[in-house]
PDB file of C-alpha atoms in Angstrom:
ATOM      1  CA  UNK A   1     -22.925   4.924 -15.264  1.00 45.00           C
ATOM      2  CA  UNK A   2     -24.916   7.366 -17.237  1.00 48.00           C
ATOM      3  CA  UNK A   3     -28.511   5.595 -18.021  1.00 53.00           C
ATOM      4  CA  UNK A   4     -27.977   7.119 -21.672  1.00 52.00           C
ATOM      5  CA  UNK A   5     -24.992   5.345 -22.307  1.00 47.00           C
ATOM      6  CA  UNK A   6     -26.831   2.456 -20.868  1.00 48.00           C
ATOM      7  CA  UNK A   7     -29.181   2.563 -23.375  1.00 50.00           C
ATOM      8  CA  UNK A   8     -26.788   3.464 -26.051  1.00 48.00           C
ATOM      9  CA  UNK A   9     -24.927  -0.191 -25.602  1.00 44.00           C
ATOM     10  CA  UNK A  10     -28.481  -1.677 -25.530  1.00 46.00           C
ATOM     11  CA  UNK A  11     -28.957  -0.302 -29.101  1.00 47.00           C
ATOM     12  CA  UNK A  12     -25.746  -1.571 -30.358  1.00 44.00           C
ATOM     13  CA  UNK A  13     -26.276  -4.912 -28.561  1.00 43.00           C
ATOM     14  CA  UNK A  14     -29.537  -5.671 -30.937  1.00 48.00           C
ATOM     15  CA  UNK A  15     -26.666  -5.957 -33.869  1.00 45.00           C
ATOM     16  CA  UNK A  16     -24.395  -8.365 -32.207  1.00 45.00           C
ATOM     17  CA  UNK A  17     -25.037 -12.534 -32.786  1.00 49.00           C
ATOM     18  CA  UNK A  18     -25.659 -13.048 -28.886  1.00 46.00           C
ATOM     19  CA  UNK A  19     -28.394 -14.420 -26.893  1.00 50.00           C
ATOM     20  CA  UNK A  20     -30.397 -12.126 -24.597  1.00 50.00           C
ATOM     21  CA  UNK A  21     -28.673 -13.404 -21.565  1.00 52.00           C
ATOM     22  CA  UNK A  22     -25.099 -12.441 -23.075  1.00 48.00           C
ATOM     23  CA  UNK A  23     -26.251  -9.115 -23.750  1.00 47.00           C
ATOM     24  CA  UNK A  24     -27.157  -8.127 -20.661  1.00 48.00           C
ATOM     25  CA  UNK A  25     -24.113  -9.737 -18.806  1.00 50.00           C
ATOM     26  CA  UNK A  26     -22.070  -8.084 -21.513  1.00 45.00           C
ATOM     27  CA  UNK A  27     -24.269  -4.553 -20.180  1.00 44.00           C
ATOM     28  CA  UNK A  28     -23.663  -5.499 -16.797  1.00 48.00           C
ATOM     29  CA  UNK A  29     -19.821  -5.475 -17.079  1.00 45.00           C
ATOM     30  CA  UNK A  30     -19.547  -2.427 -18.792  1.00 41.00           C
ATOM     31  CA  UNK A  31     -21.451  -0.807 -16.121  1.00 40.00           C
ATOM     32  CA  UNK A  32     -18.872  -2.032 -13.350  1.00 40.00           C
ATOM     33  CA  UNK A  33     -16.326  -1.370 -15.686  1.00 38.00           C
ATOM     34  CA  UNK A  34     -17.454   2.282 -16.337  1.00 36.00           C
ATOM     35  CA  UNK A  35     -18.112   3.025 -12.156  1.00 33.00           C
ATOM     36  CA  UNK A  36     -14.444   3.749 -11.918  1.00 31.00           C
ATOM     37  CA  UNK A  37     -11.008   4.064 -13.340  1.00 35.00           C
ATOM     38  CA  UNK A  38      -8.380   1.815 -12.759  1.00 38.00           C
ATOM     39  CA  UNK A  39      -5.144   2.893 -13.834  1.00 35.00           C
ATOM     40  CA  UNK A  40      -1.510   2.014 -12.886  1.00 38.00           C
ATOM     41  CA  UNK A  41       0.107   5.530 -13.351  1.00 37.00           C
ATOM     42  CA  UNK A  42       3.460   5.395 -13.490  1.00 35.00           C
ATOM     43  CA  UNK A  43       3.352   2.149 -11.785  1.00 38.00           C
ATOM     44  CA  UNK A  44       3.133   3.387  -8.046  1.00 41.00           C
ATOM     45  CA  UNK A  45      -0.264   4.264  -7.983  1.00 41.00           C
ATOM     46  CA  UNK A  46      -3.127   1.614  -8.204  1.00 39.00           C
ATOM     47  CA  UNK A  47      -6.951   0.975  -7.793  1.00 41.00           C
ATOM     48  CA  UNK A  48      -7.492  -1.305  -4.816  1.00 38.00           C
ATOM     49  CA  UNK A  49     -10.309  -3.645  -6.289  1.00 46.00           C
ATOM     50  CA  UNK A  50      -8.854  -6.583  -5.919  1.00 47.00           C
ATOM     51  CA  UNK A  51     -10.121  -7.838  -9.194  1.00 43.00           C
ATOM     52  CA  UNK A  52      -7.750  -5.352 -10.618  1.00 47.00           C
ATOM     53  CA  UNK A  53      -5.455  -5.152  -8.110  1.00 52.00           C
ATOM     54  CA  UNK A  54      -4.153  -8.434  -8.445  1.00 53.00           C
ATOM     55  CA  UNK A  55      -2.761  -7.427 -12.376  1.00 57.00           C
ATOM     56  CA  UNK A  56      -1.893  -3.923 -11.505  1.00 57.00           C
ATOM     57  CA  UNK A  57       0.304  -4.929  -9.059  1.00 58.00           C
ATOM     58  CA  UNK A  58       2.024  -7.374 -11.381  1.00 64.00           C
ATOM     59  CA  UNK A  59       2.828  -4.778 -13.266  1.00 60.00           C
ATOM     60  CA  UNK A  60       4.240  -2.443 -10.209  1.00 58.00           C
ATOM     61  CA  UNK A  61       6.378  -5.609  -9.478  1.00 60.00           C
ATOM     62  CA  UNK A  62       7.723  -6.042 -12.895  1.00 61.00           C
ATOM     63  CA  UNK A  63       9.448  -2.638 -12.621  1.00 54.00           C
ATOM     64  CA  UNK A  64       9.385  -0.593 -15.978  1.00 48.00           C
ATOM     65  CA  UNK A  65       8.952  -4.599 -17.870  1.00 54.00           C
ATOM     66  CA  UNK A  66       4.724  -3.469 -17.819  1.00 49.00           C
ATOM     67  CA  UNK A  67       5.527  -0.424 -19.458  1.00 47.00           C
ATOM     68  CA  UNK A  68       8.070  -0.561 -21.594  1.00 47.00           C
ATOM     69  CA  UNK A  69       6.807  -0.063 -24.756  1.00 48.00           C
ATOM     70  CA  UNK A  70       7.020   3.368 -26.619  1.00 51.00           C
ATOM     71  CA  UNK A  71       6.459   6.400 -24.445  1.00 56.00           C
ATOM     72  CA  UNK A  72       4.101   4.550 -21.909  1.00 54.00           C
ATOM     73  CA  UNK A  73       3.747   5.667 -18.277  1.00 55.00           C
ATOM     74  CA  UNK A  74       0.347   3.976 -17.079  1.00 60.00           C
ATOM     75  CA  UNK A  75      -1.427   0.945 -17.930  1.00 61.00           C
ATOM     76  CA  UNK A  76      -5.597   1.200 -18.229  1.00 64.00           C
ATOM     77  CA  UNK A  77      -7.631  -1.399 -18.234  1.00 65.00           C
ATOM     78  CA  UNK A  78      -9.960  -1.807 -20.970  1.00 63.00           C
ATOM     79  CA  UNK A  79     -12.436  -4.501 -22.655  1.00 62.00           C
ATOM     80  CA  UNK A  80     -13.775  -5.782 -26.040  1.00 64.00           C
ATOM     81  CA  UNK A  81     -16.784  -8.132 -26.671  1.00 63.00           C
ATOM     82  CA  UNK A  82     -13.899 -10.552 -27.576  1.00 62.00           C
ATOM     83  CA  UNK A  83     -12.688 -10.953 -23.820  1.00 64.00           C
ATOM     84  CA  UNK A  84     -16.264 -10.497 -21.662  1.00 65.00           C
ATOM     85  CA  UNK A  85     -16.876 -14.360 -21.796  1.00 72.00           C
ATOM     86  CA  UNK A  86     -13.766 -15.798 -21.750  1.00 82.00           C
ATOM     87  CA  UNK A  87     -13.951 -16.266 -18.523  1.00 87.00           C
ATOM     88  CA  UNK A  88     -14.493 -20.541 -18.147  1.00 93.00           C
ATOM     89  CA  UNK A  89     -13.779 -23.113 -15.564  1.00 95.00           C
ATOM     90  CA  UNK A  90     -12.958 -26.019 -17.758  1.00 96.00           C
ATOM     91  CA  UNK A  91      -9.134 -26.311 -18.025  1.00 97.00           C
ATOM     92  CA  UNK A  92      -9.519 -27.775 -21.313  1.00 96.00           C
ATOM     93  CA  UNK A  93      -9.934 -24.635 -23.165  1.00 95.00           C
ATOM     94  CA  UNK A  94      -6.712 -23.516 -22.036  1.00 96.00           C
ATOM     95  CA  UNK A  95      -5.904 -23.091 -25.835  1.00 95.00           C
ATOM     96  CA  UNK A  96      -8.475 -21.002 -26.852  1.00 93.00           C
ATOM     97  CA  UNK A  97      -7.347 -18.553 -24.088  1.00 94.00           C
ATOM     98  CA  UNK A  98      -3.808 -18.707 -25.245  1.00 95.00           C
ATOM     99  CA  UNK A  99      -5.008 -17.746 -29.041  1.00 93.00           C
ATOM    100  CA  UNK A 100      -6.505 -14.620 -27.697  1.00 90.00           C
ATOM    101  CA  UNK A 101      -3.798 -13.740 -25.963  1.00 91.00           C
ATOM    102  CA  UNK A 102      -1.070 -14.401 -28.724  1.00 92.00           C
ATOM    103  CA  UNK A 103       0.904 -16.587 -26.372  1.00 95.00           C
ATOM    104  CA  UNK A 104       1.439 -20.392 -25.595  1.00 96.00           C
ATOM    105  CA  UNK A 105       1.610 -20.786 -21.839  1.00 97.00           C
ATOM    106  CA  UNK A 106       2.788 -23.307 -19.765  1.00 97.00           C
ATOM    107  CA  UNK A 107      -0.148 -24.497 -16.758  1.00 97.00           C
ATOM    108  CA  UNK A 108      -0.768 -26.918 -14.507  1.00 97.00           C
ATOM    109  CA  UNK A 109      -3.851 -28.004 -13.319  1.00 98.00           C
ATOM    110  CA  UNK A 110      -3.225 -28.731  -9.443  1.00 98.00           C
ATOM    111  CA  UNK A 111       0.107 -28.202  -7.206  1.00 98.00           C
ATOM    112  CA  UNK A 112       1.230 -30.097  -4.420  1.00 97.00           C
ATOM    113  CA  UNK A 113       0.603 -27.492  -2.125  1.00 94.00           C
ATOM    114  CA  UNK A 114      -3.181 -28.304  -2.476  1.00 95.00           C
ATOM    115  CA  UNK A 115      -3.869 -25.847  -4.411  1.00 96.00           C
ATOM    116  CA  UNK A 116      -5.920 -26.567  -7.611  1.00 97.00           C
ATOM    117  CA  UNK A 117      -7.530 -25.038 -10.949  1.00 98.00           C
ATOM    118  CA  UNK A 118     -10.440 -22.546 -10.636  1.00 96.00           C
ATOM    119  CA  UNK A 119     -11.248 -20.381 -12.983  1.00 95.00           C
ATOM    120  CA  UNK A 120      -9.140 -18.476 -16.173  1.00 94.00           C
ATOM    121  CA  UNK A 121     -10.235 -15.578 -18.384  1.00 91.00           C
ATOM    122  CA  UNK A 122      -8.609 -12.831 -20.777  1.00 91.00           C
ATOM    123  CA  UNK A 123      -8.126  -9.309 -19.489  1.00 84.00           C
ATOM    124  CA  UNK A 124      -7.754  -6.428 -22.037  1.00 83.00           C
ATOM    125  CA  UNK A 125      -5.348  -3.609 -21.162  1.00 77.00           C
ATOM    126  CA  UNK A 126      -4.201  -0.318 -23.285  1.00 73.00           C
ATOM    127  CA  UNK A 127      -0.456   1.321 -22.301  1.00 70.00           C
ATOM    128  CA  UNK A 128      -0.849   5.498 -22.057  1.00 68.00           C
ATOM    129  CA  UNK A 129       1.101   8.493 -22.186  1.00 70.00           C
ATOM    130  CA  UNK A 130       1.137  11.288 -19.358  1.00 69.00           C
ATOM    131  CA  UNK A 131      -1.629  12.606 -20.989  1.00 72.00           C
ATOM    132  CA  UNK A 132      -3.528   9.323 -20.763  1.00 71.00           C
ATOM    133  CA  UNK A 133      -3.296   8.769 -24.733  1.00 77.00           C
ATOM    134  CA  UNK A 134      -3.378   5.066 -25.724  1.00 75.00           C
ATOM    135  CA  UNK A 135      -0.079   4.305 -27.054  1.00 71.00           C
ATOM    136  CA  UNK A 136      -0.267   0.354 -27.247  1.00 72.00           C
ATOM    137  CA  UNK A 137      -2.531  -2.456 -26.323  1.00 76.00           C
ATOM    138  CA  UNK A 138      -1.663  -6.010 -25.072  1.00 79.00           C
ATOM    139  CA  UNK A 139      -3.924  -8.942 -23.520  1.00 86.00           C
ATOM    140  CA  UNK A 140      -3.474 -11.442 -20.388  1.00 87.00           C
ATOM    141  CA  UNK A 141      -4.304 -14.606 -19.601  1.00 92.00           C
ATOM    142  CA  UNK A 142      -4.946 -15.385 -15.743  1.00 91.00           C
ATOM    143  CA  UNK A 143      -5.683 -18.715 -14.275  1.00 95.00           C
ATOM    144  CA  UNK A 144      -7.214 -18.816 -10.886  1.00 94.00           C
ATOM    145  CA  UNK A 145      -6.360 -21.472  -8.197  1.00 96.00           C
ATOM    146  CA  UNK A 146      -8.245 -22.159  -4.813  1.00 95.00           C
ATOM    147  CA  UNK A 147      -7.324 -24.426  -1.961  1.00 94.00           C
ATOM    148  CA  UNK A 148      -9.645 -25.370   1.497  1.00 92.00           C
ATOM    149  CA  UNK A 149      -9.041 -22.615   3.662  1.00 87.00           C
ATOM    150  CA  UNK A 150      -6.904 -20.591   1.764  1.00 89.00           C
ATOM    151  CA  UNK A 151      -7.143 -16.952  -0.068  1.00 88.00           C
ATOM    152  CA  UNK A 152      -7.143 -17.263  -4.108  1.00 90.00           C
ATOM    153  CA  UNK A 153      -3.439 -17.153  -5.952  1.00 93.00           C
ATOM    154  CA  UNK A 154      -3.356 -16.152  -9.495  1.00 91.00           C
ATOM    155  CA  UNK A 155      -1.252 -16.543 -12.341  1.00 94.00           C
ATOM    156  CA  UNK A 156      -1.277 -13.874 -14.379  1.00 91.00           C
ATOM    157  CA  UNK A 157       0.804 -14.237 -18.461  1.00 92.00           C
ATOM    158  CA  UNK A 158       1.391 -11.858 -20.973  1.00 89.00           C
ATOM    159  CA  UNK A 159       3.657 -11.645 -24.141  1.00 90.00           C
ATOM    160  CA  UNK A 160       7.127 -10.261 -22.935  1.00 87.00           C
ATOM    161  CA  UNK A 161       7.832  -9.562 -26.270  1.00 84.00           C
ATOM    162  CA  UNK A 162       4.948  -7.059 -26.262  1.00 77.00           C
ATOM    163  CA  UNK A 163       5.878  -5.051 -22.626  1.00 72.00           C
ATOM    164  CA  UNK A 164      10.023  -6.266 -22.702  1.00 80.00           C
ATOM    165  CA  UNK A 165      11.976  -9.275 -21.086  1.00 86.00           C
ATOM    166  CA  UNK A 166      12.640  -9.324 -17.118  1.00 85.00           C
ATOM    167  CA  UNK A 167      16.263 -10.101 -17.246  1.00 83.00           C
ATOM    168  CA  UNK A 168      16.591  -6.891 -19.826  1.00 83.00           C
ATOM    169  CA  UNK A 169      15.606  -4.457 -16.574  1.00 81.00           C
ATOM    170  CA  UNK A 170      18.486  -4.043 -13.382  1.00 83.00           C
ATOM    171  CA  UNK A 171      15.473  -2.758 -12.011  1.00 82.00           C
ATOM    172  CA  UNK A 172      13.711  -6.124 -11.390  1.00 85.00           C
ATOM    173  CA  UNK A 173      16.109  -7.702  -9.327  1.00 85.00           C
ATOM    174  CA  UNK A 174      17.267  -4.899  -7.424  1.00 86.00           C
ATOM    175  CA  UNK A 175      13.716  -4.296  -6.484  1.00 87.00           C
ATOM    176  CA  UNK A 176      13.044  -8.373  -5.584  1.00 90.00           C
ATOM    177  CA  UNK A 177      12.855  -8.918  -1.983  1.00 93.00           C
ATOM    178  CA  UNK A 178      15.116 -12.497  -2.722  1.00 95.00           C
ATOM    179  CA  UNK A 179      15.572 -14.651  -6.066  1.00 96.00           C
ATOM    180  CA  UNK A 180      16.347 -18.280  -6.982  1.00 97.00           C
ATOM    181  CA  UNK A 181      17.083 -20.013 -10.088  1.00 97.00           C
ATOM    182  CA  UNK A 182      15.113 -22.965 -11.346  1.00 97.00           C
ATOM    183  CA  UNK A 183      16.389 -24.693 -14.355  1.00 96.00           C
ATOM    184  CA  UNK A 184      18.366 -21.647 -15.537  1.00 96.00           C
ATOM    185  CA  UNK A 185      15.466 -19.680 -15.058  1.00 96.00           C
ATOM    186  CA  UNK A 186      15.416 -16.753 -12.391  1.00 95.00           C
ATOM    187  CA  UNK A 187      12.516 -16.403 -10.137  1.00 96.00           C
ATOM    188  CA  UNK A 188      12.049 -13.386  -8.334  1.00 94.00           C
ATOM    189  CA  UNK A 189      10.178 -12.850  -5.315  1.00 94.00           C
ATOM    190  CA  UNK A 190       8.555  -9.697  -3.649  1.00 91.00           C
ATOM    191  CA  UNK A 191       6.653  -9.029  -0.586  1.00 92.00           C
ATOM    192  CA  UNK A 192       4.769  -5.393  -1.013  1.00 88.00           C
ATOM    193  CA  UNK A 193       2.722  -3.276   1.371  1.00 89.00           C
ATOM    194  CA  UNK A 194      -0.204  -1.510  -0.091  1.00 85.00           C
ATOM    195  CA  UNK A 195      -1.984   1.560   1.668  1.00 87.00           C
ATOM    196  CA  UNK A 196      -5.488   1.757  -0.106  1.00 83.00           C
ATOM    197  CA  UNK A 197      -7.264   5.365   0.490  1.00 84.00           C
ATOM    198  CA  UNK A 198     -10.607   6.918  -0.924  1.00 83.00           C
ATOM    199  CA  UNK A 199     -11.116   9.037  -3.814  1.00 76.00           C
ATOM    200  CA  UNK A 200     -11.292  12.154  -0.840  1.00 79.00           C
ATOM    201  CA  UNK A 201      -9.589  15.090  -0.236  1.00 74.00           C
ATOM    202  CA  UNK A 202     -10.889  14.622   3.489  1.00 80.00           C
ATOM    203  CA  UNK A 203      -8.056  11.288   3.148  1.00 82.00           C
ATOM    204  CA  UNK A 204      -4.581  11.909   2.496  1.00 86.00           C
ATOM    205  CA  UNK A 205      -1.748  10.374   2.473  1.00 90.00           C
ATOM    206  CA  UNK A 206       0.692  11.556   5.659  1.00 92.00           C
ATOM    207  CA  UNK A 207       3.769  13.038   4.883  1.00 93.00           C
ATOM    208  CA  UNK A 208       5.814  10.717   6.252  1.00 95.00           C
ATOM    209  CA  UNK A 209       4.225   7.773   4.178  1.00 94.00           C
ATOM    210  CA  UNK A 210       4.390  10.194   0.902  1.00 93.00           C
ATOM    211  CA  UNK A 211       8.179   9.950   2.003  1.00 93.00           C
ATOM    212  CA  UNK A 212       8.011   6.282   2.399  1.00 94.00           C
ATOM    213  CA  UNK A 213       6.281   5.408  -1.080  1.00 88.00           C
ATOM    214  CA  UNK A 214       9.443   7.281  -2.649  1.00 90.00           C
ATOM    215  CA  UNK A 215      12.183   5.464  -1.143  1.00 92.00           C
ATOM    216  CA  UNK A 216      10.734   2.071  -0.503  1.00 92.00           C
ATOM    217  CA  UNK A 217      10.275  -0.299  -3.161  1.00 86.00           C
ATOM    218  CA  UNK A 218       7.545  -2.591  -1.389  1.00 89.00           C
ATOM    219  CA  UNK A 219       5.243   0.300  -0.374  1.00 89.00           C
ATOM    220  CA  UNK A 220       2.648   1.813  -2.722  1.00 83.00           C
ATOM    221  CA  UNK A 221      -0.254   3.990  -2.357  1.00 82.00           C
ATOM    222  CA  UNK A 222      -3.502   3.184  -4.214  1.00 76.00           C
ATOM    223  CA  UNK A 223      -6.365   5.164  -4.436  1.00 73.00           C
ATOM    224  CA  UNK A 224      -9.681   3.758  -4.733  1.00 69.00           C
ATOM    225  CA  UNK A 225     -10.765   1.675  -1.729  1.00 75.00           C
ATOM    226  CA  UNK A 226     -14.052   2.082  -0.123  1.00 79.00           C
ATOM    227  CA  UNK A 227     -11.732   3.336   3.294  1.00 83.00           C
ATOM    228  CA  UNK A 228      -8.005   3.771   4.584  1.00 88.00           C
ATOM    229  CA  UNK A 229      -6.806   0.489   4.434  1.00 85.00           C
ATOM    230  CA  UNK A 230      -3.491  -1.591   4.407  1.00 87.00           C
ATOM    231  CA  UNK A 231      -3.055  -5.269   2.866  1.00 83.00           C
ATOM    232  CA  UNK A 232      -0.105  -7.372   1.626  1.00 87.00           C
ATOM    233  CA  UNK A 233       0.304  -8.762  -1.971  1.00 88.00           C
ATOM    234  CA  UNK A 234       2.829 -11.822  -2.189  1.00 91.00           C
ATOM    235  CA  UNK A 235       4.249 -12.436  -5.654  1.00 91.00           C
ATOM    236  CA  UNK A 236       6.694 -14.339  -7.583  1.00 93.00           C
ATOM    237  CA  UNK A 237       7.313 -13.388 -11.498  1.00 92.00           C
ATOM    238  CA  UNK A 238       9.145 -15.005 -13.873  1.00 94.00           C
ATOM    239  CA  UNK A 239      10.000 -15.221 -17.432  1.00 94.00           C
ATOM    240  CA  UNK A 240       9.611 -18.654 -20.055  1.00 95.00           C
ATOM    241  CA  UNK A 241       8.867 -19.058 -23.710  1.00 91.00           C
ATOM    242  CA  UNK A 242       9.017 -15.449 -23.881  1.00 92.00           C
ATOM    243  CA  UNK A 243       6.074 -15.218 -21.423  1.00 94.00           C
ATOM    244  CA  UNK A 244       5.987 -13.334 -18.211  1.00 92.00           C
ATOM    245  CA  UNK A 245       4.211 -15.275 -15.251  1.00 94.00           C
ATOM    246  CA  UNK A 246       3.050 -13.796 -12.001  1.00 92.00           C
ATOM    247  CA  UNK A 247       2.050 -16.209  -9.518  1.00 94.00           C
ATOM    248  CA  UNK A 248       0.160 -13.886  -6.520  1.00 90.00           C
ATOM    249  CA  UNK A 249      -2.232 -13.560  -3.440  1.00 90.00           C
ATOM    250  CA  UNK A 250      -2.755 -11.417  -1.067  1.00 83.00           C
ATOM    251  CA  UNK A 251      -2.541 -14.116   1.446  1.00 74.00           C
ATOM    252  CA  UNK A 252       0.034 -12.528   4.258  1.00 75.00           C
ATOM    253  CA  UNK A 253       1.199 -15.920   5.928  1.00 81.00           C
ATOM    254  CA  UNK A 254       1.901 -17.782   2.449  1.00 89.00           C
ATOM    255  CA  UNK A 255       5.873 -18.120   2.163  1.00 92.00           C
ATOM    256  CA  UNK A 256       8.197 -17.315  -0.145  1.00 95.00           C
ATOM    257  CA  UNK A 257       9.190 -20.827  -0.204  1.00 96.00           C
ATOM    258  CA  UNK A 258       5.590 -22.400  -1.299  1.00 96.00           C
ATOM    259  CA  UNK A 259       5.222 -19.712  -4.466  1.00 96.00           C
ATOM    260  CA  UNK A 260       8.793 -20.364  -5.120  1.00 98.00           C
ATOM    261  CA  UNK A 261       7.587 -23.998  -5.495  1.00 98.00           C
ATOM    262  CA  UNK A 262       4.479 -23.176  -7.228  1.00 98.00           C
ATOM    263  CA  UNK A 263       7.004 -21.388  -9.924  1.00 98.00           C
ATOM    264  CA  UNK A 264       8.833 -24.471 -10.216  1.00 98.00           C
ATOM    265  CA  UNK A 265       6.156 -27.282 -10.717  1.00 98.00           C
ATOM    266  CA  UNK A 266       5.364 -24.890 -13.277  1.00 98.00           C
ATOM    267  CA  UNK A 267       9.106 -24.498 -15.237  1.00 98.00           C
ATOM    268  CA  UNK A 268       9.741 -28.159 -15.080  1.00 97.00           C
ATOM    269  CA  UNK A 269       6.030 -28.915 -16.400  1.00 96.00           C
ATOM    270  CA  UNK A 270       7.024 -26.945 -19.332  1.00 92.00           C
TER     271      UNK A 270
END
């Protein structure tokens, strides 16, 4: 990032109520923020930090649900002072989240599958036109969960009355790899391959897998990674309370069967 604009949020920083430490972490993350773009553009393409990654494919697995509002093609990731320390590991201040975010959630703290509570914290994100003009804003709440031995799964909310209910888009079910209902509530699964290339014209897609990201559902390009790379994103979404949930890891061996579960303890805890 430009050491100007460095500076620049210094100087603003000196009229904010925070403590030296909070100023420069706040710094900090708008530095790694600002290093690169990530943007799900017309949800197909999508940065391959994981951080990210794990939302913006949410969104590429909710079909047109992540974009539906106004003229939106893309989905941008942004930031206010209000979300860079929400992040907290006490479950107890699951409320506070869920005021920021404008929604009431339903969470547990551990599943059966061994899994248990990590981490949770507020992501901002802005909807855009073709032309990358901000045309809406809406917030998430994700909770992250950890088990011995096991890659991270997170469950990542959002207002569905802010980017449109599930069952309202065809889309997401024909797209779902398999779906259940729990409690009248359909779940809907999706197992997605994800090609991650560099920022380089020296690294290009071939044209046969150009061909393949327009007729297969479950295969998407991202550009962004650090090298050509493939890895697997397992996901479940669902809609309750007017609240879409997206329970997902990029863990290749976990079954459809254990997130399905993980989506019920979670609709009959409600």
């Amino acid at each position: 990032m430009n050491e100007n604009i460095i500076v620049s949020y210094k100087k603003s920083m000196n009229e904010l109520c925070f403590s030296k430490d909070q100023k420069e972490d706040m710094i900090g993350r708008l530095t790694e923020v600002g290093s690169f773009k990530n943007v799900v553009q017309k949800k197909k393409k999508l940065s391959v930090k994981k951080i990210v990654a794990l939302t913006a494919a949410c969104l590429a697995v909710l079909g047109g649900c992540g974009v539906a509002v106004g003229k939106a093609t893309g989905v941008v990731t942004s930031f206010s002072p209000d979300t860079f320390f929400s992040k907290t590991s006490d479950f107890s201040r699951l409320d506070k989240l869920e005021k920021k975010v404008g929604i009431g959630v339903t969470a547990v703290e551990t599943f059966s599958n061994g899994y248990k509570f990590d981490s949770m914290d507020v992501e901002d994100f802005r909807t855009v036109d073709d032309e990358d003009r901000t045309v809406g804003r809406f917030k998430e709440l994700r909770i992250e969960y950890v088990c011995d031995n096991k890659p991270q799964i997170s469950v990542n909310m959002e207002s569905a009355l802010v980017n449109g209910h599930i069952d309202d888009d065809p889309g997401v079910a024909l797209r779902a790899n398999e779906m259940r209902t729990v409690d009248g509530i359909n779940v809907y699964y999706n197992y997605d391959e994800y090609l991650g290339l560099p920022a380089s014209k020296d690294i290009s897609p071939t044209e046969e897998e150009l061909k393949r990201e327009e007729t297969d559902d479950h295969f998407f390009i991202s550009i962004g990674s650090d090298q050509r790379e493939t890895y697997y994103v397992s996901s479940v979404v669902f809609e309750m309370g007017d609240v879409h949930y997206c329970i997902m890891t990029f863990d290749e061996n976990i079954t459809s069967d254990e997130l399905f579960g993980m989506a019920e303890e979670i609709i009959k805890a409600r």
